[in-house]
Tab-separated table of C-alpha atoms and ligand atoms in Angstrom:
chain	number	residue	atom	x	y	z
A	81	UNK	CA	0.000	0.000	0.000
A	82	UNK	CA	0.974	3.195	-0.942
A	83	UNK	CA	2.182	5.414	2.201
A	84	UNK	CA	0.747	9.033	2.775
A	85	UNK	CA	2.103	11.542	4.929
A	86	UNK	CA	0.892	14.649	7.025
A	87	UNK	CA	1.925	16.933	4.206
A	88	UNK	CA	0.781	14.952	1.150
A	89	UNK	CA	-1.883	16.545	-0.841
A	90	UNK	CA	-5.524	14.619	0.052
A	91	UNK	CA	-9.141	15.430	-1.822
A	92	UNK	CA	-11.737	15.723	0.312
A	93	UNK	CA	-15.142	16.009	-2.235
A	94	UNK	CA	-13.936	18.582	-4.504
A	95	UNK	CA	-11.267	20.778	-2.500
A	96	UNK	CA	-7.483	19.282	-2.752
A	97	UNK	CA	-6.121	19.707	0.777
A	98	UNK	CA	-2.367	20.822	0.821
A	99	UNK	CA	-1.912	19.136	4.158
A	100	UNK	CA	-3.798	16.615	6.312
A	101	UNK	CA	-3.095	18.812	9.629
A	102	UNK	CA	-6.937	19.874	10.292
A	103	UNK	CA	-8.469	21.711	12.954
A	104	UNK	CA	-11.205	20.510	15.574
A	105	UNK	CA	-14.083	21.967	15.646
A	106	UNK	CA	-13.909	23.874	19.178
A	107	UNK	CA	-16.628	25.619	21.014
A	108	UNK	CA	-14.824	29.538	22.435
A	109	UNK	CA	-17.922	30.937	23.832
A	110	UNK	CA	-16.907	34.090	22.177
A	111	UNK	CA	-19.902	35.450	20.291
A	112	UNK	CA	-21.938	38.264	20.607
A	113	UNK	CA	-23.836	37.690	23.745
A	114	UNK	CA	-26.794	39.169	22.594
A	115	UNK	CA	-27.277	37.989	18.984
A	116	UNK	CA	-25.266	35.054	19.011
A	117	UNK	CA	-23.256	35.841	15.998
A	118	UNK	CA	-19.775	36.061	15.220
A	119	UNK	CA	-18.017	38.934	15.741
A	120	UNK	CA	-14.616	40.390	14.060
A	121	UNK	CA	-12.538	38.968	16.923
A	122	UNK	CA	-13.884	35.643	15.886
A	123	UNK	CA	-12.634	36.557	12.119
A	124	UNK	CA	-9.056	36.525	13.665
A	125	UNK	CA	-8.859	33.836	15.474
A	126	UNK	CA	-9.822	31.639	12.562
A	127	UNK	CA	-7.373	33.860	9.893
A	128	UNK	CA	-4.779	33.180	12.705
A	129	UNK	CA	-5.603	29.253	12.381
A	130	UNK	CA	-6.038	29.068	8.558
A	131	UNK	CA	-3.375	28.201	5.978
A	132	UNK	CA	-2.837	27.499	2.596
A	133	UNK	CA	-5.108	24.419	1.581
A	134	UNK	CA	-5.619	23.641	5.126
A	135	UNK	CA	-9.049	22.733	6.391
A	136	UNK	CA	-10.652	24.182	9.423
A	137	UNK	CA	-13.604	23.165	11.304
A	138	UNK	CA	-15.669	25.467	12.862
A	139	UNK	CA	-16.936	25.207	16.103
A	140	UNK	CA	-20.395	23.811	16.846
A	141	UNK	CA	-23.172	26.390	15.652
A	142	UNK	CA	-26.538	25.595	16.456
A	143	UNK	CA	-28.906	25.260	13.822
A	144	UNK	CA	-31.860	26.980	16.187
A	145	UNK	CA	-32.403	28.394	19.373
A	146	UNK	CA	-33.862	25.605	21.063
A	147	UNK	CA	-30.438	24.009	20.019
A	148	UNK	CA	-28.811	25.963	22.313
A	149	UNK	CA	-26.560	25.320	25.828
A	150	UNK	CA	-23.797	27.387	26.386
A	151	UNK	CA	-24.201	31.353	26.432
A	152	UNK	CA	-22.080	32.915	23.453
A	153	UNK	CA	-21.741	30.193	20.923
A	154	UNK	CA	-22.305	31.067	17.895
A	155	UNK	CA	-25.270	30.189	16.071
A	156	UNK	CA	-26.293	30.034	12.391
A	157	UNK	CA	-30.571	30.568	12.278
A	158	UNK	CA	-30.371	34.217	11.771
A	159	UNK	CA	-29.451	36.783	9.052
A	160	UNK	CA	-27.024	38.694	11.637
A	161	UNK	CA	-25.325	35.324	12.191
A	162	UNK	CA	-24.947	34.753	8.874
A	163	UNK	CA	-23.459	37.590	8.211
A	164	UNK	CA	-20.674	37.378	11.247
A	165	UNK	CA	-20.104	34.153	9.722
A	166	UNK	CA	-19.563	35.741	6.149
A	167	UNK	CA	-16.695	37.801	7.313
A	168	UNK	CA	-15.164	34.742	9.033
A	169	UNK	CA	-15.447	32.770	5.798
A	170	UNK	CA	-13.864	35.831	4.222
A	171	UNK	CA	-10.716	35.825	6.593
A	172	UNK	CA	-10.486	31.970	6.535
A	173	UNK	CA	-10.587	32.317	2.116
A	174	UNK	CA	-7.927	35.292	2.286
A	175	UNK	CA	-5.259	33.407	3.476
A	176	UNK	CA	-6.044	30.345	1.118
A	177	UNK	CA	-8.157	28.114	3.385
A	178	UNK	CA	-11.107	25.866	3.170
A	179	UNK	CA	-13.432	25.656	6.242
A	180	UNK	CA	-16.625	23.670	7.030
A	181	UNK	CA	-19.469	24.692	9.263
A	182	UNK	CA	-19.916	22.140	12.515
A	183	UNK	CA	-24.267	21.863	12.957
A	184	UNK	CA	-25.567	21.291	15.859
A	185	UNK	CA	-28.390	20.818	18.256
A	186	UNK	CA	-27.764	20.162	22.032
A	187	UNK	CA	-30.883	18.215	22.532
A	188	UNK	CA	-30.777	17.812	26.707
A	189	UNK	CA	-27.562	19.285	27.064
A	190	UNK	CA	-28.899	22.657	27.917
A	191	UNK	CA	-31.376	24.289	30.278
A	192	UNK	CA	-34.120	26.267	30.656
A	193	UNK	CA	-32.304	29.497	31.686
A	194	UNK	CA	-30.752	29.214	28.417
A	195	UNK	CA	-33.710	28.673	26.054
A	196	UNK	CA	-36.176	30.661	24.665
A	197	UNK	CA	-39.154	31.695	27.010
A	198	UNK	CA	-37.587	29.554	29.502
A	199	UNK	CA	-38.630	26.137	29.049
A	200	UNK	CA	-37.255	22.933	29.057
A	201	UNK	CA	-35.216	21.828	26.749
A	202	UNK	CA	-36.109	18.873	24.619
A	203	UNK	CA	-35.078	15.640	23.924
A	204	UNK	CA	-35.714	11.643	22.442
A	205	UNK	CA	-36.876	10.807	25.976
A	206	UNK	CA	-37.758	12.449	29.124
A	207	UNK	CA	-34.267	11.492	30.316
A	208	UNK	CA	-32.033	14.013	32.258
A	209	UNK	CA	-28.205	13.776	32.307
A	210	UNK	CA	-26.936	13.045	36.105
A	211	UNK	CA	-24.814	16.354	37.041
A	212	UNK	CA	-24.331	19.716	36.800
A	213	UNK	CA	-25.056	22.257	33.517
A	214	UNK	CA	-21.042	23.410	33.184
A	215	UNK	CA	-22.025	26.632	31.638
A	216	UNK	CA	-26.078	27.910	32.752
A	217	UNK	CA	-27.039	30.948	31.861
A	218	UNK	CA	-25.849	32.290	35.693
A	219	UNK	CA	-22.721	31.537	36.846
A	220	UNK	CA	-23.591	28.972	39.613
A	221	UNK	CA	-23.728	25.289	38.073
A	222	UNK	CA	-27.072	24.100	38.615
A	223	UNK	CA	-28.570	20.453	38.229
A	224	UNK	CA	-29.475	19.145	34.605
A	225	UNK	CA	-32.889	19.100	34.632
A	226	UNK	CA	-34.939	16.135	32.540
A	227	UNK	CA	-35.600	17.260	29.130
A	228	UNK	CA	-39.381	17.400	27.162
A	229	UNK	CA	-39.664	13.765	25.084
A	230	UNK	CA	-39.925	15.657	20.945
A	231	UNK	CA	-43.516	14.629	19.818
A	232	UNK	CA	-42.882	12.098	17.152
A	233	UNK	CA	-44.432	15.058	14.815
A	234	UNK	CA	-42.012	17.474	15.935
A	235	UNK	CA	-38.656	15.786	14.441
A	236	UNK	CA	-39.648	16.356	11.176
A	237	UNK	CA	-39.338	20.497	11.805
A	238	UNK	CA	-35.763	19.393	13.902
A	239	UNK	CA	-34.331	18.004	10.715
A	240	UNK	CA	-35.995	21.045	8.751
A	241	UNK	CA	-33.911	23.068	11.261
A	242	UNK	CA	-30.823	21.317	10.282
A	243	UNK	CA	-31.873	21.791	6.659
A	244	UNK	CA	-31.771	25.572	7.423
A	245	UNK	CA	-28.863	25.375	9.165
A	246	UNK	CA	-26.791	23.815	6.192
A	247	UNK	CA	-28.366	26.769	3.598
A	248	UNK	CA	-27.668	29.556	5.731
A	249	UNK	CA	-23.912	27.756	6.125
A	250	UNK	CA	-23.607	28.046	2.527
A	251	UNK	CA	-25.080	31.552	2.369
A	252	UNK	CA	-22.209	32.403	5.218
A	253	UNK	CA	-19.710	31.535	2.791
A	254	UNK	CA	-18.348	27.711	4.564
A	255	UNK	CA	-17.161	25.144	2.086
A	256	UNK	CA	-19.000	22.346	3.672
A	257	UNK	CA	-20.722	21.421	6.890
A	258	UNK	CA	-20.415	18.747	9.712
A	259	UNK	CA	-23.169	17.103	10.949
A	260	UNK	CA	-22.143	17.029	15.373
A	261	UNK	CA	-23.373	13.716	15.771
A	262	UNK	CA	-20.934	13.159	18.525
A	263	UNK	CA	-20.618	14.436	22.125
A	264	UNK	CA	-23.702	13.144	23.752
A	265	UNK	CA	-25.787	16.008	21.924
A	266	UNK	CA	-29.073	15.497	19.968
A	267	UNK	CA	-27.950	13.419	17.317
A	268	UNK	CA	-26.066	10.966	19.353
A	269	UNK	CA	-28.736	11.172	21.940
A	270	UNK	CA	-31.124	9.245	19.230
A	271	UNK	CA	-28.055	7.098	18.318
A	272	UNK	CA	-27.747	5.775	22.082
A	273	UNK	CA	-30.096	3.690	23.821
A	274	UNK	CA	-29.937	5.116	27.606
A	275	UNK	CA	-31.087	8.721	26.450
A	276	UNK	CA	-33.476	6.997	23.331
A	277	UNK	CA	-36.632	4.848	25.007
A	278	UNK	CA	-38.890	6.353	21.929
A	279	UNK	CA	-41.822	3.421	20.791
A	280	UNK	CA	-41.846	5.351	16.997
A	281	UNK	CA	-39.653	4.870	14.523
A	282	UNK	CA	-37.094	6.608	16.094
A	283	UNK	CA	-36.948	4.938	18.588
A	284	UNK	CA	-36.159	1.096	19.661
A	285	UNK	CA	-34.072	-1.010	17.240
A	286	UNK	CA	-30.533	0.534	16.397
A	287	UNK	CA	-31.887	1.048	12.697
A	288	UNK	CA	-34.999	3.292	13.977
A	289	UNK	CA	-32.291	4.823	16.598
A	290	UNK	CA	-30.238	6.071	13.219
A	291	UNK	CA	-33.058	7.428	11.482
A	292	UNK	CA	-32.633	10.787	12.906
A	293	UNK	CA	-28.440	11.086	12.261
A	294	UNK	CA	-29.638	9.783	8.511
A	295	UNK	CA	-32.199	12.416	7.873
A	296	UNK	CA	-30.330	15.382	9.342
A	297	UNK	CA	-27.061	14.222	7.176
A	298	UNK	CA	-29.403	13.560	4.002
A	299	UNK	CA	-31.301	17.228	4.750
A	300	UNK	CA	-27.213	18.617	4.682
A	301	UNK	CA	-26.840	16.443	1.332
A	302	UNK	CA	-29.851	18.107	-0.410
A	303	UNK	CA	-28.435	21.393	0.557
A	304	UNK	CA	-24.609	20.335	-0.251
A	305	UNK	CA	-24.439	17.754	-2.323
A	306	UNK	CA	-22.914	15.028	-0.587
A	307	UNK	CA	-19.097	15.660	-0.944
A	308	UNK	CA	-19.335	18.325	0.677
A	309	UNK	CA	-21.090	16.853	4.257
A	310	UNK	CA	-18.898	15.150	6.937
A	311	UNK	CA	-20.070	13.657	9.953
A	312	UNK	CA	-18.900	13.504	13.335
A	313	UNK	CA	-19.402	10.626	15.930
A	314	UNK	CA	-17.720	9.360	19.459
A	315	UNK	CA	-18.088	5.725	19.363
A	316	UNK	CA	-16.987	4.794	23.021
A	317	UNK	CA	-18.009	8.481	24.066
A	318	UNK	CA	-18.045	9.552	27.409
A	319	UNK	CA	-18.533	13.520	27.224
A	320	UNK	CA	-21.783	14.905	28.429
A	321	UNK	CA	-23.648	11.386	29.856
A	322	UNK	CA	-23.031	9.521	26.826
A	323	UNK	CA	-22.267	5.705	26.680
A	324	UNK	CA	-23.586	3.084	25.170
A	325	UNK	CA	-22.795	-0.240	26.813
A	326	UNK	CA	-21.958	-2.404	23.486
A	327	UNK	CA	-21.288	0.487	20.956
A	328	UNK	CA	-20.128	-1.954	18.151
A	329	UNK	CA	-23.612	-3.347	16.746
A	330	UNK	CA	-24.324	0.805	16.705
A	331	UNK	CA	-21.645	2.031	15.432
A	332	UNK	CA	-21.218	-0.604	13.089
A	333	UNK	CA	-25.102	-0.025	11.350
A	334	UNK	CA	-24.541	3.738	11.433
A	335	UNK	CA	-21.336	3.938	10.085
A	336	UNK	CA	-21.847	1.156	7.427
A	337	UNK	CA	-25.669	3.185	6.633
A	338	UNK	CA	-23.271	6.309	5.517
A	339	UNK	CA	-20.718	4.827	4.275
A	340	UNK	CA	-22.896	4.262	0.816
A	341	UNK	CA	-23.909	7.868	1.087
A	342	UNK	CA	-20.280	9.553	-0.471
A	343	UNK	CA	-19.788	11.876	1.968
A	344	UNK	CA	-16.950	14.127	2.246
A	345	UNK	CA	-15.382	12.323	5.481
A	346	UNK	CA	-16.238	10.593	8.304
A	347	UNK	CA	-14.963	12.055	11.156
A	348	UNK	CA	-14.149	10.081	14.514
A	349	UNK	CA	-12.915	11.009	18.057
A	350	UNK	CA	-10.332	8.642	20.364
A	351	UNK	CA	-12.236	7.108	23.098
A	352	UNK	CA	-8.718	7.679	24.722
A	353	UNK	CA	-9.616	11.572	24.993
A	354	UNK	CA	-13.056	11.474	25.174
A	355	UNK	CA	-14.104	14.286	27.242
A	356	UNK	CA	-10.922	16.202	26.153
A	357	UNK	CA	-13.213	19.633	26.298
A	358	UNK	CA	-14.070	19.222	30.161
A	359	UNK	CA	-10.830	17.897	31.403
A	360	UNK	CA	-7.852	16.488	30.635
A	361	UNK	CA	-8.663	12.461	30.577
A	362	UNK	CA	-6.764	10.345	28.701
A	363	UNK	CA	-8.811	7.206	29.445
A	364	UNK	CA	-6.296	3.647	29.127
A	365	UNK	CA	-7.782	0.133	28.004
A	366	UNK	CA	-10.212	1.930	25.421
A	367	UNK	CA	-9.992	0.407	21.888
A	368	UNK	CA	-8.669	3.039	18.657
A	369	UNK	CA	-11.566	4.317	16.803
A	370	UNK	CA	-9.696	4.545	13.517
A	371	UNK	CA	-8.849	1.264	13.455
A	372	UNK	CA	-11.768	-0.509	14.472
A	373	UNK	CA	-13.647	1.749	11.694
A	374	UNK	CA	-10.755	2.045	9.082
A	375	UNK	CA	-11.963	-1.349	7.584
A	376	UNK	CA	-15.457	-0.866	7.652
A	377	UNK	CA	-15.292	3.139	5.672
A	378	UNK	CA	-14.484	3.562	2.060
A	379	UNK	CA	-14.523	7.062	2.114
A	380	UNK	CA	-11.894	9.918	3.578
A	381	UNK	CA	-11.231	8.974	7.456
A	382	UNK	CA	-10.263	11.548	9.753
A	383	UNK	CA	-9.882	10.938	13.427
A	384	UNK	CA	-9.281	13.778	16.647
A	385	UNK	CA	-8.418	13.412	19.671
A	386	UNK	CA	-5.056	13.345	22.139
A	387	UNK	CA	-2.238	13.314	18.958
A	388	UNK	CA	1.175	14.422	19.104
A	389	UNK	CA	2.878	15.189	15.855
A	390	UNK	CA	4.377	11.932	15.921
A	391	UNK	CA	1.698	9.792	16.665
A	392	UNK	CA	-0.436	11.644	13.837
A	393	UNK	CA	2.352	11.487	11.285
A	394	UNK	CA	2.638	7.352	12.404
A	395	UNK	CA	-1.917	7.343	11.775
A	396	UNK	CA	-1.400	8.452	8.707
A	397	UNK	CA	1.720	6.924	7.543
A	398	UNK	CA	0.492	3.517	8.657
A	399	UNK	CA	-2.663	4.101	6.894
A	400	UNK	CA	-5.036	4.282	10.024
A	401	UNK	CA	-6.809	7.743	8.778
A	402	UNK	CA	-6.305	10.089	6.029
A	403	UNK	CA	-6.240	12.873	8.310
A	404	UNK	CA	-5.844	14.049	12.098
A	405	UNK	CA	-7.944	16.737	13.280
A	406	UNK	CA	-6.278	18.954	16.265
A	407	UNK	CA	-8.189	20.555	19.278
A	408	UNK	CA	-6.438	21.844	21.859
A	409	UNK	CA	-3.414	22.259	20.359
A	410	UNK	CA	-4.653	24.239	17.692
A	411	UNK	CA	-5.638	26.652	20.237
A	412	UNK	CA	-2.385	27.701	21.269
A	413	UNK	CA	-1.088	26.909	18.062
A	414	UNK	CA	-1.864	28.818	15.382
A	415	UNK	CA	0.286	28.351	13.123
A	416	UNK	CA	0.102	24.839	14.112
A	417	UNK	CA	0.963	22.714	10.738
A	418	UNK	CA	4.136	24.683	10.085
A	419	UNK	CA	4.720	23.724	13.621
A	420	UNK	CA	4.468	20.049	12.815
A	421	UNK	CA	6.315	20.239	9.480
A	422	UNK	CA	9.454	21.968	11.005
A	423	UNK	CA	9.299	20.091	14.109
A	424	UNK	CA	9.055	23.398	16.098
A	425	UNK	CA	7.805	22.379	19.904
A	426	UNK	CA	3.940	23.917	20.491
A	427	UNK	CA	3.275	26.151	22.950
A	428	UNK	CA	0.919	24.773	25.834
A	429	UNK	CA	-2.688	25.807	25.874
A	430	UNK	CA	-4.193	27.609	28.551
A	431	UNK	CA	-7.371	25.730	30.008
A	432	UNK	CA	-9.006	28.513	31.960
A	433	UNK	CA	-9.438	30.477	28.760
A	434	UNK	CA	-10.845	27.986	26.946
A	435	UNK	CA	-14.557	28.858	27.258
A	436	UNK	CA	-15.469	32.458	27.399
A	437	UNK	CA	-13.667	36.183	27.596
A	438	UNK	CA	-11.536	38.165	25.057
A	439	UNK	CA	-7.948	38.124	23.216
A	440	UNK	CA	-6.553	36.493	25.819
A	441	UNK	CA	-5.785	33.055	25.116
A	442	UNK	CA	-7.643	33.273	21.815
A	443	UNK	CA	-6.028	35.201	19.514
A	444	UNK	CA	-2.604	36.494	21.268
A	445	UNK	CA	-1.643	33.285	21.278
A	446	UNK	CA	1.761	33.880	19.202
A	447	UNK	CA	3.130	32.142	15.539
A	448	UNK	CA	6.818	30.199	15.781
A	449	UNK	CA	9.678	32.814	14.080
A	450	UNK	CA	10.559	31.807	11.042
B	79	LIG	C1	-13.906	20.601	22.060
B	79	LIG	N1	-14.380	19.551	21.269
B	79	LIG	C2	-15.461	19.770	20.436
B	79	LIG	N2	-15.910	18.771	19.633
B	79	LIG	C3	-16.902	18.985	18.729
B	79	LIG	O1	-17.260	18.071	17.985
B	79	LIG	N3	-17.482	20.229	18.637
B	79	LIG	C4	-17.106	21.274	19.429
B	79	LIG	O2	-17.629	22.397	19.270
B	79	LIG	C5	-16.094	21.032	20.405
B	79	LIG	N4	-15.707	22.000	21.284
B	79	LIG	C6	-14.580	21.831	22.066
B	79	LIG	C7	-14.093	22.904	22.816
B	79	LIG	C8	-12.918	22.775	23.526
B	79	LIG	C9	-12.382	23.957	24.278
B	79	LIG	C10	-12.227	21.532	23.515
B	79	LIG	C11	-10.920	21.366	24.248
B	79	LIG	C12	-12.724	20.465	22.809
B	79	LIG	C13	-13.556	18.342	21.076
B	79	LIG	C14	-12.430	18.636	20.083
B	79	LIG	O3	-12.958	18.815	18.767
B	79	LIG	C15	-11.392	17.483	20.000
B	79	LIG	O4	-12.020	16.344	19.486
B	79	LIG	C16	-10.798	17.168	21.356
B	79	LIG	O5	-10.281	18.341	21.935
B	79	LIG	C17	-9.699	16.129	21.258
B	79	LIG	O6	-8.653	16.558	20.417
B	79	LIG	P1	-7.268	17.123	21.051
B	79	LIG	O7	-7.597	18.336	21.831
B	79	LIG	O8	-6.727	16.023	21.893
B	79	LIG	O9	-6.409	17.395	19.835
């Protein structure tokens, strides 16, 4: 078999990537507070982080306002988002980059102090996540509360959402979009049988459980054509109450029901760092995603979570995935593939500016001297 490296040219749909070096798509909490759309110091953070036929992801967006759970993320359901996103797009383009649009919908992982008119949030099932909300509305960490069970009528205006979400990503200017079917949000809240007890065809067998990640990625298709839609999952996913006790059969039916689609990529996380946005875990004894899935995708595989430049060059050298998606080194990192090509040591991230504030540790994180 032909060996690929980091820095070999790979096609994803119809862009030609320059490098394989991609970046995660990684929630700031940085938007306008009151509109939810991108602002211009969002613009430079992602021209910081783009390069020359280098792909970013943006961070989660959600497609509507019920698909909200974090104050300040950006979201892409209204003009004025659309048009923060434009001049983001615009930056990202300028310096010769591609970057995709992450959708997404939180499902239970919200609460009612941050949805509209207060209520609860809603879900497959009536089934609340064990903990604290990380980031309410108020600064005090309050209790999840248990979501509102979707009427089997109302998923049809969810995926309509999406729908929306994927035009108004290509009115903002994005080169594609990922479906976030990852994370223990919506999507994978269907997927997984503890948070999915629906009777409808939603609900039950692991085929009626997919329904809902295949309509939202087909609803993306109709708007993108298909190589131009990835989609993200966390087989082995801990973040957020997630976990399904035998993810295989799952995993195995959804990933072998896209696989015939022709999507752009397929895009997996580590079960070794699931979590990696709340803390630093680096769980032991968990299998690798990329290689348990490798066989079973014929399309572009690209995997995230807890690589070092060496151990993504080795991934993709060995033929494991086509591509490694960064996360937190990207964000102290911008200039992080020159980093990896010329060896130059990264600069450690910051994690108490991950979520929220301003510049700092955002965008005055510095580039390696030439
Ligand atoms: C994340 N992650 C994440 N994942 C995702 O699918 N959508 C998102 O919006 C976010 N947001 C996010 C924010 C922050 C601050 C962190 C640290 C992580 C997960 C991220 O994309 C990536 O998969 C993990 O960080 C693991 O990769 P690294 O950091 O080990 O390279």
């Amino acid at each position: 078999m032909p060996t690929s490296s980091l820095f070999s040219p790979l096609q994803i749909g119809p862009y030609r990537l320059a490098h394989r070096v991609l970046m995660a798509p990684l929630t700031r909490m940085r938007a306008e507070q009151a509109s939810f759309a991108p602002r211009p110091l969002n613009a430079e953070y992602y021209r910081q982080r783009a390069s020359r036929g280098g792909l970013i992801i943006a961070e989660a967006s959600p497609v509507a306002a019920t698909g909200r759970g974090n104050p300040a993320t950006p979201g892409i359901y209204s003009e004025e988002q659309i048009a923060g996103w434009r001049k983001v797009t615009d930056a990202v383009h300028a310096e010769g980059g591609l970057i995709f649009l992450q959708l997404w919908h939180v499902g239970r992982v919200s609460h009612s102090s941050l949805q509209p008119g207060g209520v609860l949030p809603v879900a497959p099932s009536a089934v609340a996540i064990d903990g604290v909300t990380m980031t309410p509305a108020s600064s005090t960490p309050q209790r999840y509360e248990t979501p509102r069970a979707l009427e089997t009528a109302e998923i049809p205006g969810v995926v309509e959402a999406f729908r929306q979400g994927a035009r108004n990503a290509l009115a903002a200017g994005f080169d594609g979009v990922e479906i976030h079917g990852a994370n223990g949000y919506l999507v994978e809240q269907f997927l997984q049988s503890h948070t999915n007890l629906r009777t409808d065809q939603y609900g039950g067998s692991i085929a009626n459980r997919t329904r809902f990640l295949l309509e939202v990625t087909n609803a993306a298709i109709e708007v993108w054509g298909a190589d131009r839609v990835g989609v993200r999952l966390s087989p082995y996913g801990v973040a957020n109450g997630s976990g399904e006790a035998e993810p295989m059969p799952l995993y195995d039916y959804a990933v072998g029901a896209l696989d015939p689609l022709g999507l752009a990529y397929l895009h997996l996380l580590e079960p070794r760092s699931s979590g990696a946005g709340r803390a630093e875990v680096n769980h032991t004894n968990v299998p690798s995603a990329m290689e348990l899935f490798r066989p079973k995708w014929r399309g572009v595989l690209v995997t995230a979570g807890g690589f070092t430049a060496d151990s993504a060059e080795a991934a993709v050298a060995e033929g494991h995935a086509d591509a490694i998606a960064f996360g937190r080194f990207f964000i102290s990192n911008p200039d992080l593939p020159r980093r990896i090509q010329r060896k130059i040591p990264f600069t450690p991230y910051n994690r108490a500016t991950f979520y929220g504030g301003e510049e700092a540790g955002y965008t005055d994180y510095p580039v390696a001297a030439e």
